[in-house]
Tab-separated table of C-alpha atoms and ligand atoms in Angstrom:
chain	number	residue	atom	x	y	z
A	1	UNK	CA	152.769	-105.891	-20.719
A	2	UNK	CA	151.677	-102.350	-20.641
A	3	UNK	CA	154.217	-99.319	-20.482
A	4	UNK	CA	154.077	-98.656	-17.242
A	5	UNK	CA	154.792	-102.980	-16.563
A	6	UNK	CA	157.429	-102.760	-18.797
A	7	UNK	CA	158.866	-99.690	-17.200
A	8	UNK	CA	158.076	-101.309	-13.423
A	9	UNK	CA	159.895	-104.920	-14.426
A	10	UNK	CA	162.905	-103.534	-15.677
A	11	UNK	CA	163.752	-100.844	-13.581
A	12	UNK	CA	163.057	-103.624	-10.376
A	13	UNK	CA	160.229	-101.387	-9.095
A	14	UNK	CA	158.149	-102.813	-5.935
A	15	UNK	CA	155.167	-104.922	-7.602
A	16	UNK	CA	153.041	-102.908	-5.584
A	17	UNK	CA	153.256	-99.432	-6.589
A	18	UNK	CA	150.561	-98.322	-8.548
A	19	UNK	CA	153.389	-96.579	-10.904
A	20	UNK	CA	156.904	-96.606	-11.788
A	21	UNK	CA	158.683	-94.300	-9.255
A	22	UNK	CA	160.926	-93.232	-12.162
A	23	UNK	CA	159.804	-90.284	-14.042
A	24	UNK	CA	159.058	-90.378	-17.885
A	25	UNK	CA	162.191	-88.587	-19.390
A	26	UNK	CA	163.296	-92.018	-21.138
A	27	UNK	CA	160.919	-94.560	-22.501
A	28	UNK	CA	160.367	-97.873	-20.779
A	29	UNK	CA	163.855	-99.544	-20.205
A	30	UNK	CA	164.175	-102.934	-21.872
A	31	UNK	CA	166.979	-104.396	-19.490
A	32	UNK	CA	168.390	-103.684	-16.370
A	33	UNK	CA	172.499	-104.687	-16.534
A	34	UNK	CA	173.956	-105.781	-13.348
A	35	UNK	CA	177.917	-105.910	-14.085
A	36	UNK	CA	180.141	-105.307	-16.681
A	37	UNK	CA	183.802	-106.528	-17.462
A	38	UNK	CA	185.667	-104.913	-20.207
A	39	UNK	CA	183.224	-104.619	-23.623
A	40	UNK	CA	181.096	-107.316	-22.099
A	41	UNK	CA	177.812	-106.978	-19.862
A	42	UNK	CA	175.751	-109.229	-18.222
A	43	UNK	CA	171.403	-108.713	-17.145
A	44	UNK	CA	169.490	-109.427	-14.526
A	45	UNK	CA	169.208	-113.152	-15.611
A	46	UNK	CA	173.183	-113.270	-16.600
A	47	UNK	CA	172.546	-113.131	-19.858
A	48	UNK	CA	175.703	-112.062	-21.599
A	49	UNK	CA	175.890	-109.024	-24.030
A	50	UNK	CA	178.890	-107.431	-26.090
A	51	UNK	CA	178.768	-103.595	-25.731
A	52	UNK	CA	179.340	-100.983	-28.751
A	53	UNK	CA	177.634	-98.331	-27.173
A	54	UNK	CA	179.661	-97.866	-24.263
A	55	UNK	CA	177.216	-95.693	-22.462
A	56	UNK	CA	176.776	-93.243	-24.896
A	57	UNK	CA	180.394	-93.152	-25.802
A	58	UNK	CA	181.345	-92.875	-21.856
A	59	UNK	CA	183.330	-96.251	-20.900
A	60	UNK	CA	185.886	-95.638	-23.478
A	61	UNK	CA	188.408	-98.227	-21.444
A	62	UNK	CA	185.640	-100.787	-20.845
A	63	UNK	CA	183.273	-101.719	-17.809
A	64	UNK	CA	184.976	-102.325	-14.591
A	65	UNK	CA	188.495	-101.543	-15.253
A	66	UNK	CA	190.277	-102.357	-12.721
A	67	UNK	CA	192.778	-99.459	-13.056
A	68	UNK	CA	189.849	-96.835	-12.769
A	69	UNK	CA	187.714	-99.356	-9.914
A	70	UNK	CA	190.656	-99.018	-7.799
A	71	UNK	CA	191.285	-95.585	-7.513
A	72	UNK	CA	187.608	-95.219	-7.224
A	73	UNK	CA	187.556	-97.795	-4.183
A	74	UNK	CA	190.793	-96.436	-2.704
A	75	UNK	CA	189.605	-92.119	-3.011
A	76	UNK	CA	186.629	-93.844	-1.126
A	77	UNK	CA	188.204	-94.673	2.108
A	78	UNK	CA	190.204	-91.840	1.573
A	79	UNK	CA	188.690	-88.587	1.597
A	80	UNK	CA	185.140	-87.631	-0.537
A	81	UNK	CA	184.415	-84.138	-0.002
A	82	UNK	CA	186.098	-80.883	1.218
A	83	UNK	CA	184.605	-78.269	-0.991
A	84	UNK	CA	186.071	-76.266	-3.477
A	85	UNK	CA	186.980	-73.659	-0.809
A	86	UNK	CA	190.370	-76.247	-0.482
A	87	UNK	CA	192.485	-77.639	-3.205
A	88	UNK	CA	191.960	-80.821	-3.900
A	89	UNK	CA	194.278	-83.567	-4.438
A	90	UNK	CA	194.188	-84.901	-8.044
A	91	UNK	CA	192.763	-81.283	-9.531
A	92	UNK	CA	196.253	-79.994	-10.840
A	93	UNK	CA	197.541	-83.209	-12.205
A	94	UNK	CA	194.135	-84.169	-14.029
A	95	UNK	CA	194.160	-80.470	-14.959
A	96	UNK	CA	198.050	-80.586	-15.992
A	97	UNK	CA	197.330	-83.835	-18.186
A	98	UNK	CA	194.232	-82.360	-20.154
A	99	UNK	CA	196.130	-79.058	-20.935
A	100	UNK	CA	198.912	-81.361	-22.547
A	101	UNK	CA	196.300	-83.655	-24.027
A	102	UNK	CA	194.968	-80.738	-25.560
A	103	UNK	CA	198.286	-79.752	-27.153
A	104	UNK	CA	198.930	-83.378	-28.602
A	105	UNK	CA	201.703	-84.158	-25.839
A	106	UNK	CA	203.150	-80.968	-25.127
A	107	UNK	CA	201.089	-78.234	-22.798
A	108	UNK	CA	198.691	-75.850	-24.399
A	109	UNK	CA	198.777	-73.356	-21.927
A	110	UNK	CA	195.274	-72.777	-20.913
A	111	UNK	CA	193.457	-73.893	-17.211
A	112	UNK	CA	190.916	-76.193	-16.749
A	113	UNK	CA	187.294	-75.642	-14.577
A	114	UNK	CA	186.195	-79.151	-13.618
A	115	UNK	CA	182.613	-79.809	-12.996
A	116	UNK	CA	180.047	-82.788	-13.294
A	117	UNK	CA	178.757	-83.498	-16.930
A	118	UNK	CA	179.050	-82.254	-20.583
A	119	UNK	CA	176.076	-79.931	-19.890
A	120	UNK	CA	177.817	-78.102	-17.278
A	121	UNK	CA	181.072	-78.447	-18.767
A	122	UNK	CA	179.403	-76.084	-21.902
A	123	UNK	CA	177.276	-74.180	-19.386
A	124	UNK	CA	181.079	-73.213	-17.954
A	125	UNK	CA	182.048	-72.733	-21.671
A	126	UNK	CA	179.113	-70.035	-22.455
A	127	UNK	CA	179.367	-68.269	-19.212
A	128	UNK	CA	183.170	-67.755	-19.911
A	129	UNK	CA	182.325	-66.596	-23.821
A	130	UNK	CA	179.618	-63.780	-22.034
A	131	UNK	CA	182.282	-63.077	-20.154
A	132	UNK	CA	184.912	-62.900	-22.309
A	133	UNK	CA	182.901	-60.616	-25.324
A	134	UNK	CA	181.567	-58.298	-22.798
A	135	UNK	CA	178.123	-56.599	-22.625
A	136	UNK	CA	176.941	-55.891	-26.051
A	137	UNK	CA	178.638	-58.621	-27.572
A	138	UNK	CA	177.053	-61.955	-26.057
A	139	UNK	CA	175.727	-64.180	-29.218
A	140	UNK	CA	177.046	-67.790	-29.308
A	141	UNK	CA	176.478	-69.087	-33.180
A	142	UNK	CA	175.933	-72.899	-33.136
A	143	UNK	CA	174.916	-75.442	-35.741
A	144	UNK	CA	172.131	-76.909	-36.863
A	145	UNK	CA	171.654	-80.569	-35.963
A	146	UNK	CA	174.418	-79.922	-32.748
A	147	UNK	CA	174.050	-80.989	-29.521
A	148	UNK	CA	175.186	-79.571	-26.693
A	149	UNK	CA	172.723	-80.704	-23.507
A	150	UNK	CA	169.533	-80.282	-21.922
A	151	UNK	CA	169.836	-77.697	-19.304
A	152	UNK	CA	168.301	-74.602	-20.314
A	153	UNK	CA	171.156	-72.763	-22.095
A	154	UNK	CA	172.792	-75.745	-23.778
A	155	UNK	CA	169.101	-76.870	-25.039
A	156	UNK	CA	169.189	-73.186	-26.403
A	157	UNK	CA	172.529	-73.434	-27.786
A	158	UNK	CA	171.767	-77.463	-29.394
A	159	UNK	CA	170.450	-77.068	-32.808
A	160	UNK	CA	167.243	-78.605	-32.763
A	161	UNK	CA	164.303	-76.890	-33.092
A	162	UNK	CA	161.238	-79.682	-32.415
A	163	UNK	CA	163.763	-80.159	-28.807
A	164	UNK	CA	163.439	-76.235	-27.665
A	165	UNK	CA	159.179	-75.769	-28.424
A	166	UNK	CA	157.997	-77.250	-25.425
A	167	UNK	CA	160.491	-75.350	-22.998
A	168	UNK	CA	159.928	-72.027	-24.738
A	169	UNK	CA	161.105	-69.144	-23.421
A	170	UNK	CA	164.614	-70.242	-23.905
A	171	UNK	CA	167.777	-68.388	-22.838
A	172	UNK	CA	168.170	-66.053	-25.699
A	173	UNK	CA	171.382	-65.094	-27.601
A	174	UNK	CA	171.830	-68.347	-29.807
A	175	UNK	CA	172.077	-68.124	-33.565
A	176	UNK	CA	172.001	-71.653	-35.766
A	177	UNK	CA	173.398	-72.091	-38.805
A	178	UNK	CA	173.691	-75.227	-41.729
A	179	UNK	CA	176.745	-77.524	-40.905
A	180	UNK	CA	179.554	-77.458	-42.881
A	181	UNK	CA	178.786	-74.284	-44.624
A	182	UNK	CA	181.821	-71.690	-43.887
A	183	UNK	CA	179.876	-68.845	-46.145
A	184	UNK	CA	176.625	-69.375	-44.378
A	185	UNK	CA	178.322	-68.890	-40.739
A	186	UNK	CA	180.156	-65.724	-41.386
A	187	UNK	CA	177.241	-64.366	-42.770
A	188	UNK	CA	175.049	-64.760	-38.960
A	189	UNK	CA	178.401	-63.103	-37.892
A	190	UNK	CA	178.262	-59.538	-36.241
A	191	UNK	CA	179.361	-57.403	-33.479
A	192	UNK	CA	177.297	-59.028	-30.946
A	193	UNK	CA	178.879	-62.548	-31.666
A	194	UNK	CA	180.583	-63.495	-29.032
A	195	UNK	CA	182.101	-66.982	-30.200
A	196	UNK	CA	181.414	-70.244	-32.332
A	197	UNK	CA	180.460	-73.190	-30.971
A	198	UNK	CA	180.683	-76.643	-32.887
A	199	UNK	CA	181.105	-80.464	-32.292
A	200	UNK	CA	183.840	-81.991	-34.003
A	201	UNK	CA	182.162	-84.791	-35.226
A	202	UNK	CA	178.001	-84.413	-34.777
A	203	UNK	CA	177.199	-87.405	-32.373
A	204	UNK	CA	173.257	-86.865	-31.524
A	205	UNK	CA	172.791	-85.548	-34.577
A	206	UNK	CA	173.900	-88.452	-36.633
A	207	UNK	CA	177.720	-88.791	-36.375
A	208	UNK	CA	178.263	-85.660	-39.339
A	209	UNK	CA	182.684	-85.069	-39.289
A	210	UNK	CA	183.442	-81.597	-39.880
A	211	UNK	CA	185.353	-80.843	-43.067
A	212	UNK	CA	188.616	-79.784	-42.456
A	213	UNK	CA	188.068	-76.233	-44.333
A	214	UNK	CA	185.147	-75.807	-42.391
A	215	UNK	CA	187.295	-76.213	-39.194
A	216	UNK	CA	190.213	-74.222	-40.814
A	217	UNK	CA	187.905	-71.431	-41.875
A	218	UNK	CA	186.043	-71.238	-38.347
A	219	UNK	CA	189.505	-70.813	-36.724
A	220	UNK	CA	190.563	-67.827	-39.023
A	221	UNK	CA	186.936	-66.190	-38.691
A	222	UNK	CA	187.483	-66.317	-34.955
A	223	UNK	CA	191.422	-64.942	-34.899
A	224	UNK	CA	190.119	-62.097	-37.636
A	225	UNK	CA	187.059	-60.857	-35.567
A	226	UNK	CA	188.470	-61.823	-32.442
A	227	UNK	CA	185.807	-64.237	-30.863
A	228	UNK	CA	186.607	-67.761	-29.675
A	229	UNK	CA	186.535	-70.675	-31.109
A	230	UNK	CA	184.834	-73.301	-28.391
A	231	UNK	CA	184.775	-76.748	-29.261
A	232	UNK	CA	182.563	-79.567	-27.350
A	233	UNK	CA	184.313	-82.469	-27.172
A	234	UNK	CA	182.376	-84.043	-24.617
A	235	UNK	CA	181.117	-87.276	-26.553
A	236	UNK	CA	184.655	-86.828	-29.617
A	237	UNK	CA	187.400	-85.925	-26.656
A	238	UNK	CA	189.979	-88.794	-25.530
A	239	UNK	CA	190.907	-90.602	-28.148
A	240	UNK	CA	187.647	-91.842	-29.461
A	241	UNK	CA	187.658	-90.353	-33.001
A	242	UNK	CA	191.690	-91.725	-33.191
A	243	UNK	CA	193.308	-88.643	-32.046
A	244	UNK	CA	193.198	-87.154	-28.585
A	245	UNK	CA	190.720	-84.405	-29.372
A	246	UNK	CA	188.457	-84.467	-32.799
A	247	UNK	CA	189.696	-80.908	-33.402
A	248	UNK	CA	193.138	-82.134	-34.190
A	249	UNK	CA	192.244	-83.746	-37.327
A	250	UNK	CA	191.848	-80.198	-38.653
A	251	UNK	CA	194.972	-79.022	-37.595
A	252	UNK	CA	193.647	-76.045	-35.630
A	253	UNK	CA	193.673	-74.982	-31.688
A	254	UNK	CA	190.502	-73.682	-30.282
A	255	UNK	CA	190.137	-71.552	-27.651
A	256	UNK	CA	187.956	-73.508	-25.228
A	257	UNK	CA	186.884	-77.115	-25.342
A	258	UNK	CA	184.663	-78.853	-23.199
A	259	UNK	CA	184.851	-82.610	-22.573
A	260	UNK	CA	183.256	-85.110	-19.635
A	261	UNK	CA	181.948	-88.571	-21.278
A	262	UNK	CA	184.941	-90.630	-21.213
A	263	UNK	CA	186.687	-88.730	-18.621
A	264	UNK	CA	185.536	-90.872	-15.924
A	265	UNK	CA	184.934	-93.974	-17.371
A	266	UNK	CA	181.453	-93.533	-15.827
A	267	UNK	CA	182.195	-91.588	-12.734
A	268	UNK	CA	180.549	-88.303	-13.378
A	269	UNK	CA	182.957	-85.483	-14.600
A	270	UNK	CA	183.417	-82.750	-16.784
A	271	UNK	CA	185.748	-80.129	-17.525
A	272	UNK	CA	185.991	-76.855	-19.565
A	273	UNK	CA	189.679	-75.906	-20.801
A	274	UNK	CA	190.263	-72.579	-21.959
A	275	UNK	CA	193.723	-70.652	-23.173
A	276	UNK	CA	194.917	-68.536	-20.107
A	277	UNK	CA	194.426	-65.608	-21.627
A	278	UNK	CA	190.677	-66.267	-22.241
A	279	UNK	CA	189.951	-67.953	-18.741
A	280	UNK	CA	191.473	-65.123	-17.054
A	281	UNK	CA	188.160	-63.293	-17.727
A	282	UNK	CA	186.508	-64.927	-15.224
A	283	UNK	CA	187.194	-63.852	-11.570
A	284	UNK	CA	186.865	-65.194	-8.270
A	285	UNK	CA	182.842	-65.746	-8.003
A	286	UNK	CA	181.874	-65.546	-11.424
A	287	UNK	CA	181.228	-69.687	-11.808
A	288	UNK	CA	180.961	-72.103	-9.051
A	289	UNK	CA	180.087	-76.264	-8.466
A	290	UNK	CA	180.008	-77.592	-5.308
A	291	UNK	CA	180.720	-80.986	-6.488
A	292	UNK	CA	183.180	-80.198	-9.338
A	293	UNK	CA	186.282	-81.259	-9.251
A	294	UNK	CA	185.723	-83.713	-6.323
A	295	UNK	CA	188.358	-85.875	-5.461
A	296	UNK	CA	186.650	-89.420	-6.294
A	297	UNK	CA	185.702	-87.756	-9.977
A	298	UNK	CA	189.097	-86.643	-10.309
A	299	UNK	CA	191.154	-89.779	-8.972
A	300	UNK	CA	189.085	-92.015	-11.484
A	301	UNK	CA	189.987	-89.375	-14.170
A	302	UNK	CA	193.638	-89.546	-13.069
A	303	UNK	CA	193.546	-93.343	-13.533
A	304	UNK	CA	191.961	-92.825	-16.972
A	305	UNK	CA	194.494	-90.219	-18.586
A	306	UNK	CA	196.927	-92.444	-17.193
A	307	UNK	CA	195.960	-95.800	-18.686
A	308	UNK	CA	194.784	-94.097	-22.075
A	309	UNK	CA	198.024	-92.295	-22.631
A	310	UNK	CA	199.728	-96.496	-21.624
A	311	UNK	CA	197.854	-97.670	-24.069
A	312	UNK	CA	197.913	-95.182	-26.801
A	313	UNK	CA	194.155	-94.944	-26.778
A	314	UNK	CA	193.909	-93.078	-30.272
A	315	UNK	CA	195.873	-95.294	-31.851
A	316	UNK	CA	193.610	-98.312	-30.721
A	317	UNK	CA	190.461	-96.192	-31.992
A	318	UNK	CA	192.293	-95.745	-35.529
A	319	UNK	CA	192.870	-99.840	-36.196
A	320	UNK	CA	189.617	-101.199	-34.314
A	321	UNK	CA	187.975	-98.655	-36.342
A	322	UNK	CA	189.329	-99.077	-39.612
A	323	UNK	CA	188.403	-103.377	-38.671
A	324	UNK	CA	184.717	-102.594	-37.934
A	325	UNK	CA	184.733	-100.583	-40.815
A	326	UNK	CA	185.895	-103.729	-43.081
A	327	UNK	CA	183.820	-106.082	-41.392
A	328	UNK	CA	180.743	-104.236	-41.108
A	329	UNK	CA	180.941	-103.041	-44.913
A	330	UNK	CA	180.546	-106.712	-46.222
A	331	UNK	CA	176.952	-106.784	-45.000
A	332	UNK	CA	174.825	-106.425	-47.994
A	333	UNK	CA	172.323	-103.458	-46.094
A	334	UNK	CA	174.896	-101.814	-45.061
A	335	UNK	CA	175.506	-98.296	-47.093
A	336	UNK	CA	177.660	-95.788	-46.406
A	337	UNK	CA	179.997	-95.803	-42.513
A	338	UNK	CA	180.796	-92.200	-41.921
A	339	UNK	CA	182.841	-91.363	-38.574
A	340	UNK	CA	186.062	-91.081	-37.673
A	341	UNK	CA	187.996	-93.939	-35.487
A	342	UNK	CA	185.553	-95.611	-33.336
A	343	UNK	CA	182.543	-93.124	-33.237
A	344	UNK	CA	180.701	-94.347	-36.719
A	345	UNK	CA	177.698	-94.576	-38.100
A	346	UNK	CA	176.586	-96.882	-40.244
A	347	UNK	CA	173.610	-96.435	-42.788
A	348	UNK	CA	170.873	-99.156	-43.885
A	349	UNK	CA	169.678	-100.116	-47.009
A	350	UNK	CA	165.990	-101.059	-46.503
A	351	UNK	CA	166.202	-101.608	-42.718
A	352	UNK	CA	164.869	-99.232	-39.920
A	353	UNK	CA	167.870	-98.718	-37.327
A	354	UNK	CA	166.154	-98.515	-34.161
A	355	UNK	CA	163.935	-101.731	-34.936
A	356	UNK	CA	167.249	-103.454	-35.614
A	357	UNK	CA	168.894	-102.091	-32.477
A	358	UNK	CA	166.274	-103.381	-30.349
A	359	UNK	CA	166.800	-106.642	-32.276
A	360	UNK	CA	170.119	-107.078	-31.684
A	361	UNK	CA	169.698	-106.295	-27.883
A	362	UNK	CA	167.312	-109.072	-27.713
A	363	UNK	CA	170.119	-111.113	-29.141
A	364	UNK	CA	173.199	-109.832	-26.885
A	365	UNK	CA	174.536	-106.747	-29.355
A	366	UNK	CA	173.982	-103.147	-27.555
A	367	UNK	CA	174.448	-99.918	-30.168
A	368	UNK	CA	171.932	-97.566	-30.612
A	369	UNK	CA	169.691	-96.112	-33.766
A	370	UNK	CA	170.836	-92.771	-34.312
A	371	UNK	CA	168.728	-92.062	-37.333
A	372	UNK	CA	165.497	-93.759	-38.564
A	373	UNK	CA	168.394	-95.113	-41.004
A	374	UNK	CA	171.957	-95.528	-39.193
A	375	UNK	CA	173.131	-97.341	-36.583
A	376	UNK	CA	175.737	-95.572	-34.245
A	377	UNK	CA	178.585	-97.830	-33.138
A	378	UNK	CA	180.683	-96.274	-30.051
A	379	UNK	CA	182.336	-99.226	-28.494
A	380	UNK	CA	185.027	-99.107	-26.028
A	381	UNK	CA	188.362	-98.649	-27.378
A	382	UNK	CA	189.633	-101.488	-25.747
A	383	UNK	CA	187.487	-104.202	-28.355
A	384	UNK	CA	189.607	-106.476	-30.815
A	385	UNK	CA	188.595	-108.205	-33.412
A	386	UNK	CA	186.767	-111.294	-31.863
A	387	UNK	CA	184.307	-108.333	-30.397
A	388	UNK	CA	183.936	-107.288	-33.894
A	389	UNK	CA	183.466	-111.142	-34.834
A	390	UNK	CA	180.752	-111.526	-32.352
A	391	UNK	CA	178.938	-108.229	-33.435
A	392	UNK	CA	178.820	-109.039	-37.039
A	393	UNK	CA	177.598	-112.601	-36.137
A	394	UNK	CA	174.671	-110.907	-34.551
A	395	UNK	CA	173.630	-108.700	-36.647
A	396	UNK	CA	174.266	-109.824	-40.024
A	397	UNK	CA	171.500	-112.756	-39.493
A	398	UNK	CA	168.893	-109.690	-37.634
A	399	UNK	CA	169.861	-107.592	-40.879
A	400	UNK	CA	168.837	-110.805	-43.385
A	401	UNK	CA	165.888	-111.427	-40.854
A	402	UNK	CA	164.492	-107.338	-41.300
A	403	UNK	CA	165.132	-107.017	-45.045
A	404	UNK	CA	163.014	-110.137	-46.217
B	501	LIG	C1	176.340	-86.078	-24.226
B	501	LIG	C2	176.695	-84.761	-24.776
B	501	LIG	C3	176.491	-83.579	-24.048
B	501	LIG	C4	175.757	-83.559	-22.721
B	501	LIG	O1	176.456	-84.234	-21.723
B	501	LIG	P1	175.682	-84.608	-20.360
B	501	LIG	O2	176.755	-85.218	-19.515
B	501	LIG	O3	174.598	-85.562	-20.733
B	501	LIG	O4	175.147	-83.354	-19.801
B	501	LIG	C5	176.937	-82.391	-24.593
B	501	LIG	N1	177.542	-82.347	-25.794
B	501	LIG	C6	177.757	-83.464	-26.529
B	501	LIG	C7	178.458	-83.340	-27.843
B	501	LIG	C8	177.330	-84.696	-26.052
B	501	LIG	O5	177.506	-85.800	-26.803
């Protein structure tokens, strides 16, 4: 099949359109899935696949939870839309949650701006930073290898230069910097800096922790110059790294912190927090979303705070990652598993990643290539052991089959 067949079959197109009536951002899809049920998903011809993907690190409680589907189905015949000109119903208790999330169980003290993805949740983030600094003093420094989104600014702001050439003119007032190197960063520092902005634990670019001194030394950078310290959390926040936020295993409190992948479970949402004294510096009409905040986004993030926090998410993230860990370690290729709880990577000896991830779809596995060399697992943080059973089973034999 050509491209464009490939790209027609899967996505269902009509047989008789000349061309896929999806545009080219993504290569050809290779399956279309029809319904999920926990960390299981089934295709177009019911074949069965186990999921450690979840999204991209988005269905944290598993597919179709029925927690999550019901407050979904029951905001539906409720009440969609009203505008932000109203208060919504779930907006202070999702917002009331997060803030005490934030603070590891008792409230941080900062508000929340909800809005519909990670892109606009940093978008928020980097408005309130200009905002904050003033004229003058506007520069956000970011890391190499980040990433942060595709809209304009957080394309500008993700450290990956073969990503911005084609788009050029970017937003300006970006600075990148090595990762993990505390000297390097205060030296792009200056009066125009307006605040740092880092991922706790690199997902796009290759699951990369940050070292807790790096973390540390960020935080006391920030309180000695007085810039913030902004944190995206959108693919780390909620548990997946085995604590609430991936900032807390550094024992420091940013300033603002952006989250939206597991928020919803799959319903679209984001959200920027920011201490009270720093979100104060926006006014009435400085930021806006019409759909942020909505009450069907919200009540399926209500039902997700409140199931995680029943099922001490983290914790399952710690022990189901410390299992894959074991299990995945006794495959001869396998090298080095950096992460932390269940957002890993895992390196190959003498295998190519993404030709083994496309491998192990064909044979019911979904994780993703993040590197030419690693795999990156992010399953949901629901899995047990038999999950971990059935990945292994798969590809252990594709990793014998690809190494011969
Ligand atoms: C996915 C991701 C984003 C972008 O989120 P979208 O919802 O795709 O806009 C931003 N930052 C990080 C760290 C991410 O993993």
């Amino acid at each position: 099949m050509t491209v464009q067949e490939t790209h027609r079959h899967a996505t269902g197109a009509e047989p008789a359109m000349a061309a896929c009536p999806i545009m080219p951002t993504y290569g050809p899809p290779t399956v279309q899935f029809l319904r999920g049920e926990g960390a299981y998903l089934w295709d177009r011809e019911d074949k069965k696949y186990v999921d450690f993907l979840s999204g991209l690190a988005v269905t944290s409680l598993g597919h179709a939870h029925p927690a999550v589907a019901e407050a979904i189905a029951a905001q539906a015949n409720r009440l969609l839309h009203v505008s932000n000109l109203y208060a919504t119903e779930h907006n202070a208790h999702v917002a009331t949650e997060i803030d005490r999330l934030v603070g590891d169980g008792t409230p941080a003290g900062g508000q929340v701006f909800f809005c519909n993805s990670g892109a606009e949740a940093n978008e928020a983030a980097l408005k309130l930073a200009r905002r904050f600094g003033g004229h003058g003093r506007h520069q956000v420094v970011c890391a190499l290898d980040s990433f942060h989104g595709r809209t304009l600014a957080t394309l500008a702001a993700t450290g990956q230069p073969a990503k911005w050439e084609t788009f050029q003119p970017l937003p300006e007032g970006f600075k990148h910097v090595v990762w993990n190197d505390l000297a390097e960063l205060e030296k792009s520092l200056d009066e125009t800096t307006a605040a740092i902005f880092l991922e706790p634990v690199q997902g796009e670019g290759g699951v990369n922790p940050a070292t807790v001194e790096y973390f540390q030394g960020v935080r006391a950078l920030c309180d000695e110059r007085g810039m913030l310290m902004m944190v995206d959390e959108v693919q780390t926040g909620l548990g997946r790294t085995g604590r609430w936020f991936g900032f807390q295993h550094f024992d420091v409190q940013p300033d603002v912190i952006t989250l939206a992948k597991a928020l919803g479970n799959g319903m679209p949402i984001g959200a920027c927090w920011a201490k009270a004294d720093v979100a104060a510096a926006f006014q009435p009409g400085d930021h806006a979303t019409t759909y942020g905040g909505q009450p069907m986004a919200t009540s399926a993030a209500r039902a997700v705070l409140e199931t995680m926090q029943a099922i001490d998410a983290p914790a399952l993230a710690r022990s189901a990652g410390d299992t894959i860990r074991t299990a995945f370690s006794a495959l001869p290729q396998v090298g080095e598993i950096r992460g932390l709880g269940l957002l890993l990577a895992v390196e190959l000896n003498g295998v190519n990643a993404q030709v083994a991830a496309a491998r192990c779809l064909e044979e019911g596995l979904v994780l993703n290539g993040v590197t030419p060399t690693a795999l990156r697992l992010a399953p949901p943080l629901v899995i047990t052991d038999n999950h971990v059973k059935e990945a292994v089973a798969i590809l252990g034999p594709i990793l014998d089959e690809l190494s011969t």
